[in-house]
Coordinates of C-alpha atoms in Angstrom, one line a residue:
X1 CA -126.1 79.2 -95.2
X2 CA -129.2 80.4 -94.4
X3 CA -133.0 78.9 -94.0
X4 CA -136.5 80.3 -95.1
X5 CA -139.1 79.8 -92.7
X6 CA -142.4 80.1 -94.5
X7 CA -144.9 80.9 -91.6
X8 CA -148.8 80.8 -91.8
X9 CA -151.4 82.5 -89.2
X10 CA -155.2 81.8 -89.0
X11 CA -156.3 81.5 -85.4
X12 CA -159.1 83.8 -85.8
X13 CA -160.0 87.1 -88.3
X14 CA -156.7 87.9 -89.8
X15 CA -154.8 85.6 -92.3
X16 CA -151.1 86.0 -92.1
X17 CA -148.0 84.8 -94.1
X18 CA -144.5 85.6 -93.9
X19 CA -141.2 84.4 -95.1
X20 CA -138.5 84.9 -92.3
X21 CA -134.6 84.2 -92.8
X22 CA -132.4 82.4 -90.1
X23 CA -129.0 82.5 -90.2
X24 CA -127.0 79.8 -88.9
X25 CA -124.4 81.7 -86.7
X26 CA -127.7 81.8 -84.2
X27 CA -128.3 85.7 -85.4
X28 CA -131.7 87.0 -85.0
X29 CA -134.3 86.3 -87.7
X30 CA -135.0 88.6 -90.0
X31 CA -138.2 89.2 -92.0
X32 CA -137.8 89.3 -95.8
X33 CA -141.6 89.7 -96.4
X34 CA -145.4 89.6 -94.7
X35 CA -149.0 89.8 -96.2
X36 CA -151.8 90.1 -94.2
X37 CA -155.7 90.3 -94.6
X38 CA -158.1 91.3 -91.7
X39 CA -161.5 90.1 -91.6
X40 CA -162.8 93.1 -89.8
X41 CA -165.1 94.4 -92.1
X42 CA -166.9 91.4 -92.4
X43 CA -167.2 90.5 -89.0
X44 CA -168.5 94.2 -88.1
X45 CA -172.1 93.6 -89.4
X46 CA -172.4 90.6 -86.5
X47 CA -170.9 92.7 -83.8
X48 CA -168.4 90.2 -83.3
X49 CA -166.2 87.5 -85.3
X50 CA -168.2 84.3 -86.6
X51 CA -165.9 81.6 -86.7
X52 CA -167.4 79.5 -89.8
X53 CA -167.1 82.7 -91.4
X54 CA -164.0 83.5 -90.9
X55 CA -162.5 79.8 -91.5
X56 CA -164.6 79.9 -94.8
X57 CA -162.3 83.5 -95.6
X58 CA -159.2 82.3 -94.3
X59 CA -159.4 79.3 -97.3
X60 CA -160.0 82.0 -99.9
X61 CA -156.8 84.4 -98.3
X62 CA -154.4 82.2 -97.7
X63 CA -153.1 80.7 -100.9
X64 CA -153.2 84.3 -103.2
X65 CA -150.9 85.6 -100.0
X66 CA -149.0 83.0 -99.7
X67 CA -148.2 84.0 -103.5
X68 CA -148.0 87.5 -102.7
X69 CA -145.0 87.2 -100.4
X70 CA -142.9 84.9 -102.5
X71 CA -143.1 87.4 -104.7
X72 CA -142.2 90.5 -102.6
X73 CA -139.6 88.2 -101.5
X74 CA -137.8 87.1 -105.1
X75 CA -138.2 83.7 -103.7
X76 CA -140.2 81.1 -105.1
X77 CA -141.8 78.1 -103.1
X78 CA -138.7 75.9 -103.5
X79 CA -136.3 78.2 -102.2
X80 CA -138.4 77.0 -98.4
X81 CA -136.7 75.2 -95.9
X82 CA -139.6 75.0 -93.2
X83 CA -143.5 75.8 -93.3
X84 CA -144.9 76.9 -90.1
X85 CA -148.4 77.6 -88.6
X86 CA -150.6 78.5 -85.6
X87 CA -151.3 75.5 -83.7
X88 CA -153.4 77.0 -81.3
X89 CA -154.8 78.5 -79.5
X90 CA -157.2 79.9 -81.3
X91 CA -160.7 78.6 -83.1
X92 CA -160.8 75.1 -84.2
X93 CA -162.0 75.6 -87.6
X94 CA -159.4 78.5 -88.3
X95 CA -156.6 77.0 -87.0
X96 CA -157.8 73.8 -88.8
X97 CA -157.2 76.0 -92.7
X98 CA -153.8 77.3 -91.5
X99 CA -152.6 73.9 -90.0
X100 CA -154.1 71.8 -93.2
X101 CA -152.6 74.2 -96.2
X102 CA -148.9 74.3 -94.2
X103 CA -148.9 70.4 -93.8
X104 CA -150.0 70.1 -97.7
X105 CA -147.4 72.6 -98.8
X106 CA -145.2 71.0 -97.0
X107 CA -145.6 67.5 -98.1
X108 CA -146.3 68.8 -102.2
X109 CA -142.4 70.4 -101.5
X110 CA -141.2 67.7 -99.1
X111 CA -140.3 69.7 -96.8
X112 CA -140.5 69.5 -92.9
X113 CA -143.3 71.8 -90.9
X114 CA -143.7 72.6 -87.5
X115 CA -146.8 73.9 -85.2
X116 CA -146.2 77.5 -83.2
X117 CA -147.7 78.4 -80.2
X118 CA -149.7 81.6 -81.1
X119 CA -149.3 83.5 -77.7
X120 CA -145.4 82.5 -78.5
X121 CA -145.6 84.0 -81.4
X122 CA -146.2 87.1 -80.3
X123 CA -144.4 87.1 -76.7
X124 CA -141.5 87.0 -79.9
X125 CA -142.8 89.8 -81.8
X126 CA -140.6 92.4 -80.2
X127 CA -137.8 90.2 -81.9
X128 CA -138.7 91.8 -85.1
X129 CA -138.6 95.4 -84.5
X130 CA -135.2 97.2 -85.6
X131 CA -134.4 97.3 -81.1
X132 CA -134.7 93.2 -80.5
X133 CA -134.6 93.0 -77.0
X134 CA -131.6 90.9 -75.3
X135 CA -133.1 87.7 -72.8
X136 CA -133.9 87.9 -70.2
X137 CA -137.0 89.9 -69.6
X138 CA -140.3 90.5 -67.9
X139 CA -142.7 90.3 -70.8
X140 CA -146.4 91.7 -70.9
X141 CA -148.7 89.7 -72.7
X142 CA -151.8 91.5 -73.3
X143 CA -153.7 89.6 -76.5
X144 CA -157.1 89.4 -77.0
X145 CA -158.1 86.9 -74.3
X146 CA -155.2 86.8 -72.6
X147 CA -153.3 88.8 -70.5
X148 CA -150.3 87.5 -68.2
X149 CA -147.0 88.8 -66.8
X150 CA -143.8 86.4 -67.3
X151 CA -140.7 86.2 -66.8
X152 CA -138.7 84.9 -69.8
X153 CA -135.2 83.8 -69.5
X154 CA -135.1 82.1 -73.4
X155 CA -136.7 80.4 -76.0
X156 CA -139.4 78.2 -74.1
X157 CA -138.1 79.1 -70.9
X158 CA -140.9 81.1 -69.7
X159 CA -142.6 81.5 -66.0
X160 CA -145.7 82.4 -65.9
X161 CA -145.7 85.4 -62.3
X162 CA -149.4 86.7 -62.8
X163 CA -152.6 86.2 -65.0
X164 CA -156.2 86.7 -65.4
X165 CA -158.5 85.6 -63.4
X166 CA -161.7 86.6 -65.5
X167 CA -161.7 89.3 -68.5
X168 CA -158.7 90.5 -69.9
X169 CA -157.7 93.6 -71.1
X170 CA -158.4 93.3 -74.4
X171 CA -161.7 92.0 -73.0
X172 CA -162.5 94.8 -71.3
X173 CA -161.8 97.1 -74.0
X174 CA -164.0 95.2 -76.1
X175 CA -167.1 94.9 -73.6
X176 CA -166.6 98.0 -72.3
X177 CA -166.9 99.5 -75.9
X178 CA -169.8 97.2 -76.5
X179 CA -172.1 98.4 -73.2
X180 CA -171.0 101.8 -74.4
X181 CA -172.8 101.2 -78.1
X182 CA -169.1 101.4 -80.0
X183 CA -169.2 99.6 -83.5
X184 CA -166.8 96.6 -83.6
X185 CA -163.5 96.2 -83.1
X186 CA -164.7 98.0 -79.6
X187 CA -161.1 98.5 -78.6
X188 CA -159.1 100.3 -80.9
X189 CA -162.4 102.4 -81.5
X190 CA -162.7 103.0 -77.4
X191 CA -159.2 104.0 -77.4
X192 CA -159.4 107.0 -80.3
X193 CA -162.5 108.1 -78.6
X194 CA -160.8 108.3 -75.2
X195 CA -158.4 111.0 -76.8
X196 CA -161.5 113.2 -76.8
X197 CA -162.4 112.5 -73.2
X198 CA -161.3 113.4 -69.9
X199 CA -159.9 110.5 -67.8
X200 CA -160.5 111.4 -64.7
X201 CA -164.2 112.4 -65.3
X202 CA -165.6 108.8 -63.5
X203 CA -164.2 107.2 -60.9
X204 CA -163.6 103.6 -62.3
X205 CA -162.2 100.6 -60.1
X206 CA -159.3 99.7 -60.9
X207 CA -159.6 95.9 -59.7
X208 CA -156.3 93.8 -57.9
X209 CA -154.4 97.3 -58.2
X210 CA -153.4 96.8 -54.6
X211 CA -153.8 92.8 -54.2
X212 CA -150.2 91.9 -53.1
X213 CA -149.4 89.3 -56.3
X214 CA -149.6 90.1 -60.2
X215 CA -152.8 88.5 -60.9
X216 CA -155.4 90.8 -62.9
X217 CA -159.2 90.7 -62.8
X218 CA -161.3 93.5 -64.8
X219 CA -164.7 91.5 -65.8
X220 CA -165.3 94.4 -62.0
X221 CA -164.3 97.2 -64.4
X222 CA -166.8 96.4 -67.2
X223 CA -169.7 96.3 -64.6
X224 CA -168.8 99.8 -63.1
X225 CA -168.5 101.0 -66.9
X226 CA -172.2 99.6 -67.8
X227 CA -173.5 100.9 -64.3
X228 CA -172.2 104.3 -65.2
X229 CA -173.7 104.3 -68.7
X230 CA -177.1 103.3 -67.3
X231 CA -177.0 105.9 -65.0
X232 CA -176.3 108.8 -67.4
X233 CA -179.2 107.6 -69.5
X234 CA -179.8 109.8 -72.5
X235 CA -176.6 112.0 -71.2
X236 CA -174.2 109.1 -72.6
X237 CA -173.7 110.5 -76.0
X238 CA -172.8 113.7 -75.0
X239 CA -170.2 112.1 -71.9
X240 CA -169.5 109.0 -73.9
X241 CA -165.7 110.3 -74.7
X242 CA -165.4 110.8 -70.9
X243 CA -165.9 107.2 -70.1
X244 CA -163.9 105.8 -72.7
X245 CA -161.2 107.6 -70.9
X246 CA -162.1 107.0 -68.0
X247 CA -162.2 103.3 -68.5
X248 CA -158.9 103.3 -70.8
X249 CA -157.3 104.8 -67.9
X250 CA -158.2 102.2 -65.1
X251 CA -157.1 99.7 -68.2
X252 CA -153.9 101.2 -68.4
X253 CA -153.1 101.8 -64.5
X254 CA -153.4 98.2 -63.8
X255 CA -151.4 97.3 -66.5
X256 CA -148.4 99.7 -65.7
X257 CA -148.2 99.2 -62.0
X258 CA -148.3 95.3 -62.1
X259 CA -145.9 95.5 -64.7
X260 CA -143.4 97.7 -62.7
X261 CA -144.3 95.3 -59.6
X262 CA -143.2 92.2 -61.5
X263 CA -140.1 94.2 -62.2
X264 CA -139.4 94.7 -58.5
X265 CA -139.9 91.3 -57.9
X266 CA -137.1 90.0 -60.1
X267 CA -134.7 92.3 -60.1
X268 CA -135.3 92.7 -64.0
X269 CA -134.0 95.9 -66.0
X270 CA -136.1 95.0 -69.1
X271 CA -139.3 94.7 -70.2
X272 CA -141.6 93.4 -73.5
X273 CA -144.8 94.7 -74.3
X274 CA -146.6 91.9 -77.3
X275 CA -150.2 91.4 -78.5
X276 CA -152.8 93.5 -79.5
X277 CA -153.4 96.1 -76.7
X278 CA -149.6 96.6 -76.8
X279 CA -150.4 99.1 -79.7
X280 CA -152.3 101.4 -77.3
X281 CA -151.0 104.7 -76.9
X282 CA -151.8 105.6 -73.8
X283 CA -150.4 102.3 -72.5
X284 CA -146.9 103.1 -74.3
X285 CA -146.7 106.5 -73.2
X286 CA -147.6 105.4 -69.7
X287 CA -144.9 102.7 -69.2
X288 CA -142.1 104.7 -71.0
X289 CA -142.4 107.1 -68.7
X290 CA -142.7 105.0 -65.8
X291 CA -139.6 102.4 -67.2
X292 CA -137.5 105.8 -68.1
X293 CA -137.6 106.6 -64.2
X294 CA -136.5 103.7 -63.1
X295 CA -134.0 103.4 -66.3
X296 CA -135.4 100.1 -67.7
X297 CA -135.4 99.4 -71.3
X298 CA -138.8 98.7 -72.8
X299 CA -140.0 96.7 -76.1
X300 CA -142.7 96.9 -78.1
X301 CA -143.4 95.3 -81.4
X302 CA -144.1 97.1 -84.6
X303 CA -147.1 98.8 -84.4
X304 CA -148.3 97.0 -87.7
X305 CA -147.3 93.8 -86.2
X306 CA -148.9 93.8 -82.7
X307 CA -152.1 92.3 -84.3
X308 CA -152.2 88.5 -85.1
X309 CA -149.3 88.2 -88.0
X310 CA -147.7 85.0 -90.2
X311 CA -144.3 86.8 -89.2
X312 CA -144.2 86.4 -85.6
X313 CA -145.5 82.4 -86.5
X314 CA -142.8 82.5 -88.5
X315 CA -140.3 84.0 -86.1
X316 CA -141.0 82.2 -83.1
X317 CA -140.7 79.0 -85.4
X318 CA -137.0 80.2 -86.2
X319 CA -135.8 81.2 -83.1
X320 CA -137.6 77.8 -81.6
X321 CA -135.4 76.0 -84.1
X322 CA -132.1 77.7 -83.1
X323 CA -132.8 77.7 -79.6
X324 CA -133.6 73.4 -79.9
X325 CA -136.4 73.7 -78.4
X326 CA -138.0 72.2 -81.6
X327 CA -137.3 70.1 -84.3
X328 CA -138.9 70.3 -88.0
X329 CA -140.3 67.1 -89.1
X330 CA -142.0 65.7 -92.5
X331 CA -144.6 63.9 -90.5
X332 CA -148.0 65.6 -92.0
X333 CA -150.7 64.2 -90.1
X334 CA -151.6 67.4 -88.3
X335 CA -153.9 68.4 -84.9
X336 CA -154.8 71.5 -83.4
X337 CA -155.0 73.1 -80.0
X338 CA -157.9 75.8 -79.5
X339 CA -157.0 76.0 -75.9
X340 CA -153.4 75.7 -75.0
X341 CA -151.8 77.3 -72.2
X342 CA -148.5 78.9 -72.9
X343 CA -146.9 77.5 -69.9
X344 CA -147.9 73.6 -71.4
X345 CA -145.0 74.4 -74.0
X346 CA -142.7 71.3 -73.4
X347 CA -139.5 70.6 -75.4
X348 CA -141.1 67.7 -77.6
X349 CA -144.1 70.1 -78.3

């Protein structure tokens, strides 16, 4: 006998939902159906997402989807065995819809819920591609805010071996699209750009390349790429393609070596790529060929799933269940965390 696993996502400007199936012989989830909604169009006129905004559009989204995959599904509402949500991190008021409607579903169906980690979610992602990977693995996190390298033995059994120290990846896209004059989303709009450019065309810094540890640092990187625009003054447009390559490609350096690093460290034959910047190409084609060299397996998430998603809520929640790292409960009085490390995951989370 089977379980549904309804999961919810609204930690910032995309509204997920997903219904995910978990066997009970301990067989990897699978994903019977997702809706999604991305609030991108009407963040772009601000520059940038506004978070009553998008807590005000996540209320509107997340019932009619909700609807939508029950019915993709052939399941109805009933047919639930678990609603779960983002707990954080994420912001307050977002999180705040997601957490409120999945504790008020559940109690209207009496059925238990359970609060995901969101950076869980998608360190899981890969889990629902059609090549799960097999524990354990050094996993990539690179998501929005957050970029780290870990080393993940199970279900909650993570290590964190190297993080941030300032920006993020996905933060120096962003910026570095921004100082540049790119509309928003910066990053994915930096990236196709860069396909136009030549890489090489600016020497960029590439910031901790050669620091010893895994750590990463590139709030340096977004300087040197707004120095470099000021300095080609009214020449940007026309060289504009050259230093979004030129920045992608300092991006993606750091990113590959520390990543083959942490693999050296630890003896580790396989590796996960999850979150947001894990759909960059250059990054992908990078890391293959570096991984194929040294014959170790890579995985990445679906491309369409590598942005915030109510399937890999709804995954993690599954394979947190199986795993007993976590236990549904009825209880419906609900808080949030808008900042929560991954590495304060405990067992009684």
């Amino acid at each position: 006998m089977s379980q549904l696993i309804l999961g919810i996502e609204s930690s910032c400007d995309e509204t997920g939902v997903a219904l995910v199936q978990m066997p009970q012989d301990g067989s990897v989830p699978t994903l019977l159906s997702h809706a999604l909604h991305s609030q991108i169009d009407m963040h772009r006129a601000y520059g940038g997402v506004v978070p009553e905004l998008a807590s005000r559009d996540h209320i509107r989204r997340v019932l009619p989807l909700t609807q939508q995959v029950m019915n993709e599904s052939g399941k109805t509402l009933q047919d639930i065995d678990v609603v779960a949500f983002t707990r954080g991190p994420g912001l307050a008021g977002a999180l705040l819809v997601g957490a409120g409607v999945a504790c008020a579903l559940g109690a209207a169906l009496d059925k238990p819920v359970l609060g995901v980690h969101h950076l869980e979610g998608h360190l899981l992602s890969p889990f629902l591609s059609e090549d799960p990977p097999e524990f354990p693995f050094i996993a990539l996190l690179v998501s929005g805010g957050h970029t780290q390298l870990m080393r993940v033995d199970g279900v909650g059994r993570y290590e964190i071996l190297g993080e941030t120290i300032d920006d993020a990846a996905g933060e120096a896209f962003d910026k570095s699209a921004k100082v540049m004059g790119l509309p928003y989303p910066g990053g994915p709009v930096l990236s196709k750009l860069a396909d136009e450019g030549d890489p090489e065309a600016f020497k960029l810094p590439r910031p901790l390349l050669h620091s010893g540890d895994l750590d990463f640092s590139f709030a340096g990187l977004k300087t040197a790429v707004l120095t470099q625009a000021k300095k080609l003054g009214d020449d940007l447009p026309a060289r504009k393609a050259d230093l979004a390559a030129s920045a992608q490609a300092a991006i993606v350096e750091v990113l590959v070596k520390k990543t083959i690093n942490a693999l050296r460290q630890t003896g580790m034959n396989r590796v996960v790529v999850a979150g947001g910047v894990g759909a960059n190409k250059k990054l992908r084609e990078q890391l293959n060929h570096e991984c194929a060299k040294r014959k170790i397996r890579v995985h990445y998430p679906e491309l369409h799933l590598c942005t915030d998603n109510g399937a890999m809520i709804a995954m993690a929640a599954a394979m947190r269940i199986q795993a007993g790292q976590q236990t549904p409960d009825k209880t419906y009085a609900f808080d949030v965390k808008p900042r929560w490390p991954l590495d304060a995951i405990v067992e009684a989370a």
